[in-house]
Coordinates of C-alpha atoms in Angstrom, one line a residue:
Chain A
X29 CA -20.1 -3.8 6.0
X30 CA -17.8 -4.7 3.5
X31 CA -18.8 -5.5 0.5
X32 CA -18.6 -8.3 -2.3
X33 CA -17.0 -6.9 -5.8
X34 CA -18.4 -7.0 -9.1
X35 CA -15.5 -7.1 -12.1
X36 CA -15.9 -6.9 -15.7
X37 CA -13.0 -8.2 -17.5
X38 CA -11.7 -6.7 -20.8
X39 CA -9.5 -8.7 -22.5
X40 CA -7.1 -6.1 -24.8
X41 CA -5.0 -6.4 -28.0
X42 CA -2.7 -3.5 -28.9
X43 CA -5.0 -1.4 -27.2
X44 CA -8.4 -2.5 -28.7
X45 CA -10.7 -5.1 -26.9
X46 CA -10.6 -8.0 -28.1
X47 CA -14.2 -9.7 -27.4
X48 CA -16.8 -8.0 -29.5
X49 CA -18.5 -5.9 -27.3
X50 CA -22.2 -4.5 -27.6
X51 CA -23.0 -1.6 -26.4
X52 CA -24.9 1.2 -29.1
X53 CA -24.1 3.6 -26.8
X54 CA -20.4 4.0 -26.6
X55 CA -19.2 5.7 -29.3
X56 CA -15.8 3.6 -29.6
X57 CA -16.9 0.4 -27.8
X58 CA -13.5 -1.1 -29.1
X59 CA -11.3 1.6 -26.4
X60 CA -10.9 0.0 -23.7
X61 CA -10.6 3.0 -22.0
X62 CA -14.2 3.8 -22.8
X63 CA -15.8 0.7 -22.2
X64 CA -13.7 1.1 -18.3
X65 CA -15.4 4.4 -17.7
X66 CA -19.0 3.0 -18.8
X67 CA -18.4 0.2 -16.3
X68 CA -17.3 3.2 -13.3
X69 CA -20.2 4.7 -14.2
X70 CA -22.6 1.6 -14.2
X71 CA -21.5 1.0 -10.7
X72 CA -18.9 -2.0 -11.7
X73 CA -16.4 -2.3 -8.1
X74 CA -13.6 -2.4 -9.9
X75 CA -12.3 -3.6 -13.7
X76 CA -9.2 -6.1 -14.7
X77 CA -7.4 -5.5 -17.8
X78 CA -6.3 -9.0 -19.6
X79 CA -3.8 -7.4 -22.2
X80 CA -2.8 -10.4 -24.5
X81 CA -0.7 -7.7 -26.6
X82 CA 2.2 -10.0 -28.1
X83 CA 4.2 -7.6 -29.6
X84 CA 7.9 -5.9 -29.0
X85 CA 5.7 -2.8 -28.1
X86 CA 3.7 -4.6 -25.6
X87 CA 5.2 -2.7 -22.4
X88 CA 4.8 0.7 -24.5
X89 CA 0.8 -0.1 -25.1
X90 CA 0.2 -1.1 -21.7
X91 CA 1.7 2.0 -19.7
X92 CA -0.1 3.9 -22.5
X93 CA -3.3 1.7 -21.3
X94 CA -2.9 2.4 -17.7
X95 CA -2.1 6.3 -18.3
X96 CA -5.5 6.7 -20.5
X97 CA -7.2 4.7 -17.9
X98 CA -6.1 6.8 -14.5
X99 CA -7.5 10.0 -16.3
X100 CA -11.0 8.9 -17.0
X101 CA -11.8 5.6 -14.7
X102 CA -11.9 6.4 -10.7
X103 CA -12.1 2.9 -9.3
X104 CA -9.6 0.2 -8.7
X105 CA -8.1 -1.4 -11.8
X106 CA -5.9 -4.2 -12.4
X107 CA -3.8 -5.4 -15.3
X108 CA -2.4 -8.9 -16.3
X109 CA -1.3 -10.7 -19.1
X110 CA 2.4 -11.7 -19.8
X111 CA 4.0 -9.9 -16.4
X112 CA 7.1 -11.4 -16.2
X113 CA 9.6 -9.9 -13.9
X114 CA 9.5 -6.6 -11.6
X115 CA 10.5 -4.4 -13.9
X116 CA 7.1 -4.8 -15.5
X117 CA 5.5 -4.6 -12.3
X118 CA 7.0 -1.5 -11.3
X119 CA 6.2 0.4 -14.6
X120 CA 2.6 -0.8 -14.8
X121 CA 1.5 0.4 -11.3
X122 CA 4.1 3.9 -11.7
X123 CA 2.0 3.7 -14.5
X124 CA -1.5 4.4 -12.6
X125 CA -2.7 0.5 -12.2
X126 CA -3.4 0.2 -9.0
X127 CA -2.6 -3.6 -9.3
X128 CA -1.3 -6.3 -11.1
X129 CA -1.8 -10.4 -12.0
X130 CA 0.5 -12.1 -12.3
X131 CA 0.4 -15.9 -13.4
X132 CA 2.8 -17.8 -15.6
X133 CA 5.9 -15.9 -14.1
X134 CA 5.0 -16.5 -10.6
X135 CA 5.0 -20.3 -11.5
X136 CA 8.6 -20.1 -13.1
X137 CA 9.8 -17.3 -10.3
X138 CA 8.2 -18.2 -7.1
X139 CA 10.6 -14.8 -6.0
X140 CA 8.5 -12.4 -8.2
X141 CA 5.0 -12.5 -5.9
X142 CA 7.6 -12.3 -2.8
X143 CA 9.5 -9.5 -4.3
X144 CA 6.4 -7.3 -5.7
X145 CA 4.8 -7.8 -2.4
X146 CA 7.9 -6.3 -0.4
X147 CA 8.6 -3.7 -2.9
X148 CA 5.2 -2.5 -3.8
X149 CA 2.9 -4.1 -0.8
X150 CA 0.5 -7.3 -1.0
X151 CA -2.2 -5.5 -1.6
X152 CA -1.1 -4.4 -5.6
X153 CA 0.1 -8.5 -6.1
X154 CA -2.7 -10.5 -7.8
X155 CA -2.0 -14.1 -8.4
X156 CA -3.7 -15.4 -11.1
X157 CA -4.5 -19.7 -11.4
X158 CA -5.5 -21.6 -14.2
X159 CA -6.6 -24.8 -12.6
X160 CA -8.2 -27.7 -14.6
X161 CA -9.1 -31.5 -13.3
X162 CA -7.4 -33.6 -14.5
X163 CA -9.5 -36.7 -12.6
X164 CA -7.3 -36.4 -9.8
X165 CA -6.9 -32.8 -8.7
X166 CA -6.8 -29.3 -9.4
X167 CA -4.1 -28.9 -11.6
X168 CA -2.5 -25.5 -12.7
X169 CA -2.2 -24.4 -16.0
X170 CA 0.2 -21.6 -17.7
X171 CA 1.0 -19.9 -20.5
X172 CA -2.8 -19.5 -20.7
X173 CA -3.5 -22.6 -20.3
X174 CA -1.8 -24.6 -22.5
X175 CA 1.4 -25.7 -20.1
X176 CA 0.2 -28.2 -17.5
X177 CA 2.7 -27.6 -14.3
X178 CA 1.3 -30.9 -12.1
X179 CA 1.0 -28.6 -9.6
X180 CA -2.1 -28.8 -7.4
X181 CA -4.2 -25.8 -7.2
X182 CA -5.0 -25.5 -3.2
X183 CA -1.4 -26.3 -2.4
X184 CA 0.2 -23.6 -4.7
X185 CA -3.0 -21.3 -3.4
X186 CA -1.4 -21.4 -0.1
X187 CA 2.0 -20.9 -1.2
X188 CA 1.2 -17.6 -2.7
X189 CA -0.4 -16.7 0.1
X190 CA 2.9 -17.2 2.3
X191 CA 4.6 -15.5 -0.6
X192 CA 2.8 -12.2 -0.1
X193 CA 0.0 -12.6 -2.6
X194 CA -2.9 -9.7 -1.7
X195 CA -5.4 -11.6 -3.8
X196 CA -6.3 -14.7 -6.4
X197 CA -7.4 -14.8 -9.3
X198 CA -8.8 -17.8 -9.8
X199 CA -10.0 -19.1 -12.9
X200 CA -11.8 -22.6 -13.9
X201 CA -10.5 -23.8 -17.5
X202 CA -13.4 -26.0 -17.0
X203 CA -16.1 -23.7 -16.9
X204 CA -14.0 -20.8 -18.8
X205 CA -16.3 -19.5 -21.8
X206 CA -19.4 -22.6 -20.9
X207 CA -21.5 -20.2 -19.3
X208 CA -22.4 -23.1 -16.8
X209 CA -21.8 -21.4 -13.8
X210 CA -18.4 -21.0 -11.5
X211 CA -17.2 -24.3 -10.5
X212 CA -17.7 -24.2 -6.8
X213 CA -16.0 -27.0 -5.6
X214 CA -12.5 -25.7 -7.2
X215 CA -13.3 -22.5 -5.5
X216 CA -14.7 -24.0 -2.2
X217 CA -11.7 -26.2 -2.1
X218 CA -9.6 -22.3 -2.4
X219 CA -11.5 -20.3 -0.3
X220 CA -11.5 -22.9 2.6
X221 CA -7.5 -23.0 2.2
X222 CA -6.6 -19.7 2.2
X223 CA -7.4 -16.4 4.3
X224 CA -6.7 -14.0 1.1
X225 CA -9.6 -12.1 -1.0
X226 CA -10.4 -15.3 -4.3
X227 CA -12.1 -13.4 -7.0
X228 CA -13.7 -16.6 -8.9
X229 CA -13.9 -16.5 -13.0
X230 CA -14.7 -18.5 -15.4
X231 CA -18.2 -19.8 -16.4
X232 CA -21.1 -16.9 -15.6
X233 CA -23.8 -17.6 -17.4
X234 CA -26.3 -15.8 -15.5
X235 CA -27.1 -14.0 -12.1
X236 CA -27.5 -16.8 -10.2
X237 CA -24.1 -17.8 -10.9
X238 CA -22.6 -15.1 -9.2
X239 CA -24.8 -15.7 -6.4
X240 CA -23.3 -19.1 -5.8
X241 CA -20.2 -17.8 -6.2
X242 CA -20.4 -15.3 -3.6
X243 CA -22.3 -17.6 -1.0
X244 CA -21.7 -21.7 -1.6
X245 CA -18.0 -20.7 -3.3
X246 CA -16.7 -17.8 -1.0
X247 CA -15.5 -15.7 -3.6
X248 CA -15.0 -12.1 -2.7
X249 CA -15.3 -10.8 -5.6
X250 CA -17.1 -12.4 -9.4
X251 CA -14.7 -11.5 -12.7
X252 CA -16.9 -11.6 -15.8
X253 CA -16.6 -11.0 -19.3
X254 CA -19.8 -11.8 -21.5
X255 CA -22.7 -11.3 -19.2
X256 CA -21.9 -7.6 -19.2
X257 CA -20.3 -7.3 -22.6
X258 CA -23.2 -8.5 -24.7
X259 CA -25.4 -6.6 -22.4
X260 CA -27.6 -9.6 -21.4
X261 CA -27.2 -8.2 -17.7
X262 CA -26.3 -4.4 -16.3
X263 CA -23.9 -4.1 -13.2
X264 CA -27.0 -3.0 -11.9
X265 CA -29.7 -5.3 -12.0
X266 CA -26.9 -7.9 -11.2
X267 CA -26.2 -5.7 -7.6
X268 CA -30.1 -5.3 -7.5
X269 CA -30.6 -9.2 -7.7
X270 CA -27.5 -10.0 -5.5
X271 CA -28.7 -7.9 -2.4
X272 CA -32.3 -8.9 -3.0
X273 CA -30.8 -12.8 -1.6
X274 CA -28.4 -11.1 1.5
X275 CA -25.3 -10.3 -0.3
X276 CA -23.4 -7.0 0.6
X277 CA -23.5 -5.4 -2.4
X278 CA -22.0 -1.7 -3.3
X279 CA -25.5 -0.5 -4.4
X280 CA -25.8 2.3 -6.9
X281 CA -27.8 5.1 -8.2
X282 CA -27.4 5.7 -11.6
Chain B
X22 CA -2.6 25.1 -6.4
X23 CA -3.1 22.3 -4.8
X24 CA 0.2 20.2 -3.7
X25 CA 0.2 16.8 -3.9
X26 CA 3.3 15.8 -1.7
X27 CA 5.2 13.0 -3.0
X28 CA 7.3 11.6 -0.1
X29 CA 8.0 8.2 -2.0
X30 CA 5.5 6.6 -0.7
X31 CA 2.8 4.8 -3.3
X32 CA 1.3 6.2 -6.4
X33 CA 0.0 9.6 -6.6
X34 CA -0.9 10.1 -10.4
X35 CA -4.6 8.5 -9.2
X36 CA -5.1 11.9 -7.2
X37 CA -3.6 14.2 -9.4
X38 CA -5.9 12.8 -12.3
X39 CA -8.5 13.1 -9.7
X40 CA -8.3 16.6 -9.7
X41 CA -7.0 17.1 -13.0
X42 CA -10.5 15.2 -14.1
X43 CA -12.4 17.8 -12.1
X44 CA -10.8 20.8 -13.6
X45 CA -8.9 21.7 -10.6
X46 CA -5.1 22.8 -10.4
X47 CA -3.4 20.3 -8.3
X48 CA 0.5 19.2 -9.1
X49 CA 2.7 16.3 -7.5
X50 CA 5.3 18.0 -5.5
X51 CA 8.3 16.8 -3.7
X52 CA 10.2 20.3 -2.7
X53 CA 9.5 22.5 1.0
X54 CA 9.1 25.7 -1.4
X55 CA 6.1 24.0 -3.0
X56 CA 4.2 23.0 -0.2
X57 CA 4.6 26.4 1.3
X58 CA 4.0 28.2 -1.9
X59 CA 0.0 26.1 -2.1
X60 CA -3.2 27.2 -1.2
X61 CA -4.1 23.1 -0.6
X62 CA -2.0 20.3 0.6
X63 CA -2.9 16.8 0.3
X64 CA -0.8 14.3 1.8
X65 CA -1.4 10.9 0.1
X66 CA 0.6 7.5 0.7
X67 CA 0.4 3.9 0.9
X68 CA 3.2 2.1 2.8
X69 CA 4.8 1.7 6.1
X70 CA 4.0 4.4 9.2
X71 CA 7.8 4.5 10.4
X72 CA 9.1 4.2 6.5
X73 CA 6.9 7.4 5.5
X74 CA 7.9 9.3 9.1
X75 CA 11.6 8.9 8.3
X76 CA 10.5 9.9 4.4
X77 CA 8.8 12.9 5.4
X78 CA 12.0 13.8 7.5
X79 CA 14.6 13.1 5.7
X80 CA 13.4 15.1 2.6
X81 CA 12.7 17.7 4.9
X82 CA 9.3 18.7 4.2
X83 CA 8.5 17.8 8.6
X84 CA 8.3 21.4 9.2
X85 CA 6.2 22.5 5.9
X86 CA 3.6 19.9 6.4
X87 CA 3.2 21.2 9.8
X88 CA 2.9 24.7 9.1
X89 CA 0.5 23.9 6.2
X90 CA -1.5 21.5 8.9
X91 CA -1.5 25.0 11.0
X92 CA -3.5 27.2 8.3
X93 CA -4.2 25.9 4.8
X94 CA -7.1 22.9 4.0
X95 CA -4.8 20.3 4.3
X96 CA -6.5 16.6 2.9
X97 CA -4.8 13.3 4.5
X98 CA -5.1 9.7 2.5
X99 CA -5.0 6.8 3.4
X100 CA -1.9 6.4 5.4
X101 CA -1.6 10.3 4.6
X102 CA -4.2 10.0 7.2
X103 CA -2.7 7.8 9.9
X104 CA 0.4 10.4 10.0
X105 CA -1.9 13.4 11.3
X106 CA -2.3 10.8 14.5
X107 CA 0.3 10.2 17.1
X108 CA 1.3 7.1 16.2
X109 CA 1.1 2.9 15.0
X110 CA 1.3 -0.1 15.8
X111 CA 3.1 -0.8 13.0
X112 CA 6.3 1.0 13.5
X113 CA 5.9 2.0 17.4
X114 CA 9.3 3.9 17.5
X115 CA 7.6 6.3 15.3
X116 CA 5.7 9.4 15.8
X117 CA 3.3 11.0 13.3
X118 CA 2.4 14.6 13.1
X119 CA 0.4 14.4 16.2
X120 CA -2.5 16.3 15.2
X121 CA -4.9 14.1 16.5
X122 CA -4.3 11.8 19.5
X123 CA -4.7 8.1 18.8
X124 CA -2.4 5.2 17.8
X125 CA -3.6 2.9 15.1
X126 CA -3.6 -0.7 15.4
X127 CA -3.1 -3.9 13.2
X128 CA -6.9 -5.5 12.1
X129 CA -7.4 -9.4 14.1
X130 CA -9.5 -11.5 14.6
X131 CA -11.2 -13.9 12.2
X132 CA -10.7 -12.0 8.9
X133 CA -8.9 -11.0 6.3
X134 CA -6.1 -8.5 6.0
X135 CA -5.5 -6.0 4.6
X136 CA -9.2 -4.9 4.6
X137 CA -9.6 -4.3 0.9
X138 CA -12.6 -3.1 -0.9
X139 CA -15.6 -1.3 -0.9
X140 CA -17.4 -0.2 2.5
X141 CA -20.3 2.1 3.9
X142 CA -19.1 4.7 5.7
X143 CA -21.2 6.6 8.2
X144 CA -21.3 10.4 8.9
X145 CA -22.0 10.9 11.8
X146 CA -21.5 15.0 11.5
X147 CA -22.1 17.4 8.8
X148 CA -18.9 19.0 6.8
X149 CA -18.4 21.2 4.2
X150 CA -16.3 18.3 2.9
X151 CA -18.8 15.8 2.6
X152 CA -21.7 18.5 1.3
X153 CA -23.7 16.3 -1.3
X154 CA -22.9 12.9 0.1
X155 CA -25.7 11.0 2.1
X156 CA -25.4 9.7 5.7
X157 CA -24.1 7.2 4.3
X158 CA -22.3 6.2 1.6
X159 CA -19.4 3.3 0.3
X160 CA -15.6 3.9 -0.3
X161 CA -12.7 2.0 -1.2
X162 CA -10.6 0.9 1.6
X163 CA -6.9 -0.4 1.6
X164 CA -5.8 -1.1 5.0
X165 CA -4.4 -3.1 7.5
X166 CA -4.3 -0.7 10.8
X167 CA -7.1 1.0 11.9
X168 CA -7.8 3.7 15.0
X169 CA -10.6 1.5 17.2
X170 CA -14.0 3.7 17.6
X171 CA -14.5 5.4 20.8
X172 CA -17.2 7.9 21.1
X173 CA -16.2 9.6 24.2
X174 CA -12.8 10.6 23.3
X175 CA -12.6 11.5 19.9
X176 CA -14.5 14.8 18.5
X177 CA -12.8 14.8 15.6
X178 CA -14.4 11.7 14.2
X179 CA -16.4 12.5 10.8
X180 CA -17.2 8.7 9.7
X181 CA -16.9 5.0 11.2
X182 CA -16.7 2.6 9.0
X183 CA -17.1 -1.3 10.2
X184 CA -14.9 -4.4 9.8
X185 CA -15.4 -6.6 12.6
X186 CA -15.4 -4.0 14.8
X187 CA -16.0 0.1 14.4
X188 CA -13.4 1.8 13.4
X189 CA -12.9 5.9 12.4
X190 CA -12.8 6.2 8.6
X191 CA -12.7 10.0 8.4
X192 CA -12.0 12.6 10.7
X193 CA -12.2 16.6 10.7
X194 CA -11.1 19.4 12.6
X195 CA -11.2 23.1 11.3
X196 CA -9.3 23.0 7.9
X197 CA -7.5 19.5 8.4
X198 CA -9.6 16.9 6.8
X199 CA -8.5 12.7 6.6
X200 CA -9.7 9.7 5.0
X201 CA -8.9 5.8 5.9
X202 CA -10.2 5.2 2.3
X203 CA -9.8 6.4 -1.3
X204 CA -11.6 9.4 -2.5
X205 CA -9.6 9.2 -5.9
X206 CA -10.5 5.0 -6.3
X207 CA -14.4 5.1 -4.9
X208 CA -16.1 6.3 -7.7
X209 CA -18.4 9.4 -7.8
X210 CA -18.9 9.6 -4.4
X211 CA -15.7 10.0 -4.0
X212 CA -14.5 12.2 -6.7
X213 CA -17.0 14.6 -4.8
X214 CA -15.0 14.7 -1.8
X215 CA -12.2 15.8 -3.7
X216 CA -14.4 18.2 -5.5
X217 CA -15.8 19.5 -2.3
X218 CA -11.8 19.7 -0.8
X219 CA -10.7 22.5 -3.7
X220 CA -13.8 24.4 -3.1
X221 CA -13.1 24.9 0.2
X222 CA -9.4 25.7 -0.8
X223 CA -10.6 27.7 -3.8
X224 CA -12.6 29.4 -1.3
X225 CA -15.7 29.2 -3.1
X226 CA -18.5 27.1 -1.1
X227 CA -21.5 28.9 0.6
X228 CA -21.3 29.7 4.3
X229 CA -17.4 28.4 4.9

């Protein structure tokens, strides 16, 4: 049976994480590349990379990223964060990513999720959404999150799914960083629109969250950050607790 | 050495550092000479059936893939898989290597496609490729075409794998092994497949 993904998200800068992350047992848990392999071994289903380098270099540090990450980390791995055109794309996945989001560029180039998807197969094309009410709809958000585009979330959903999109990202501005839980009628409203894989984001607080998620929401797949990070949950006992209530988990020994 | 063939089709630096990770020699190569020069081929790939066909030929490593399929371990990913069988639904002027009969055909029905992410696969025979793995165990899948289970006629089967319906996720036959998923993206389990794939090219596993 095919199972429902677990995905820690490191958010990187210049090659360092950027969220203080607590774990005594890494020896660098600022590498980003070390924290990835901890997660492979905890069992994590795959891991997304948000690089929010801003500098000249940013293209060199992200290939040198994916390189150091394709030698020690053995499952899936995406990167986003400031993809703009498919030159990027193409040097991130030659790169060893095995996928990329892309969010603010897809909004300005509508072309960019048809053209990556041609070139390089749906399957590698993440779209990422920022979506925020705004007391009327689901609005989308870019240039992380501080450019409203009055677009409406399910609407440009379904675009990118005509586009050639392989996956979204979708994230609740909302419930970003609240740890109140995913907000499941944004992602209900996405799920029910579109016949893609939505990995939801934004708001885990605690197990049960991910559980809605994964059930009431009809995410495929759960993206979180602190849960894991500050070591209030493993990958583990979050698998453990998720197929205790039904889900199809990827259960693991460790 | 192992050869990784590159054909231009998808990334291959995942399997190479798969190997390379393990300590094993395996290099990306893209010339006849290499292939025939291995001990091991592996024949990745992600992409189109007929695109990868007309790859294959017009690079002309046709014959040196076959020959290799003849007498060396020989590992098929993926759609690396897919071109050991006769052919796809996906490009049906195409014809594979023919190794294996079977045509594969596009997933339907009420779910999504491609079929991506982790599923149990289930052995259903014992290999030296798969020594140290359960009866079962998960693997990443990337797919949209699948060969349909059927018992009766296919011997070569390893593992089925379900999505919506049973479908053949690895398959064996003397020293040509294939995989619907990937070894190099699922983990530990899988990283043992591709452990257990140079011992049996290194020659080194008990009682093969």
């Amino acid at each position: 049976m095919l199972t429902k993904r677990i995905i820690p998200c490191l958010d990187v800068k210049d090659n360092r994480v950027v969220k203080g992350v607590e774990f005594l047992s890494l020896r660098d848990a600022g590498d980003p590349v070390e924290l990835a392999a901890f997660y492979d071994e905890a069992g994590a289903d795959e891991i997304v990379f948000l690089d929010i380098t801003a500098s000249f270099q940013k293209r060199k540090t992200v290939v040198e990223l994916c390189r150091r990450t394709a030698e020690k980390v053995f499952i899936p791995f995406t990167i986003g964060g400031g993809i703009s055109d498919i030159e990027d794309i193409k040097v991130i996945l030659r790169a060893g990513a095995d996928k990329v989001s892309i969010n603010s560029a897809a909004v300005r180039d509508k072309s960019l999720i048809k053209k990556g998807a041609m070139t390089f197969g749906s399957q590698c094309i993440v779209v990422a959404i920022d979506a925020k009410f705004n007391g009327d709809f689901y609005e989308v958000y870019i240039d992380g999150g501080n450019t409203p585009t009055g677009m409406d979330a399910v609407s440009w959903a379904k675009e990118v799914e005509s586009l050639g999109a392989g996956e979204i990202l979708l994230t609740s501005m909302d419930r970003d960083g609240t740890k109140r839980g995913y907000d499941l009628e944004l992602l209900s409203l996405i799920t029910g629109s579109v016949n893609i894989p939505v990995i939801a984001s934004g708001g885990a607080g605690c197990l049960e969250h991910l559980y809605e998620a994964l059930t009431f929401g009809g995410a495929d797949a759960v993206l979180a950050a602190s849960i894991f990070h500050y070591g209030i949950y493993t990958i583990k006992e979050a698998k453990k607790y998720l197929s205790e209530k039904g889900v199809p988990v990827r259960l693991v020994e460790i | 050495m192992i050869a990784i063939v590159d054909y231009g089709m998808g990334n291959l630096m995942s399997v190479e550092k798969a190997f390379t990770y393990l300590g094993l020699n395996a290099k990306i190569v893209s010339k006849e000479s290499e292939i025939k020069r291995a001990k091991g081929v592996v024949l990745p790939g992600v992409g189109n059936f007929g695109q990868a066909v007309a790859n294959i030929k017009s690079r002309g490593l046709w014959q040196a893939i076959k020959d290799a399929l003849a007498e060396k371990p020989f590992l098929g990913i993926c759609l690396g898989m897919q071109l050991l069988f006769e052919g796809s639904e996906e490009s049906p002027e195409s014809t594979g290597f023919s190794m294996f009969p079977g045509r594969f055909t596009l997933f339907k029905g009420d779910i999504k496609v491609p079929h991506i992410g982790w599923n149990s696969v289930r052995f259903i025979k014992n290999s030296p490729i798969t020594s140290g793995l359960d009866g079962e165990e998960f693997f990443y899948f990337v797919h949209s075409y699948k060969l349909p289970f059927l018992s009766a006629y296919t011997p070569f089967t390893l593992g089925v794998s379900e999505y919506q319906e049973m479908f053949i996720a690895a398959v064996e036959s003397d020293n040509v092994f294939g995989f619907q998923f990937h070894p190099e993206k699922s983990g530990k389990k899988g990283l043992k497949i591709l452990e257990n794939f140079g011992r049996i090219v290194y020659g080194n596993i008990c009682g093969y």
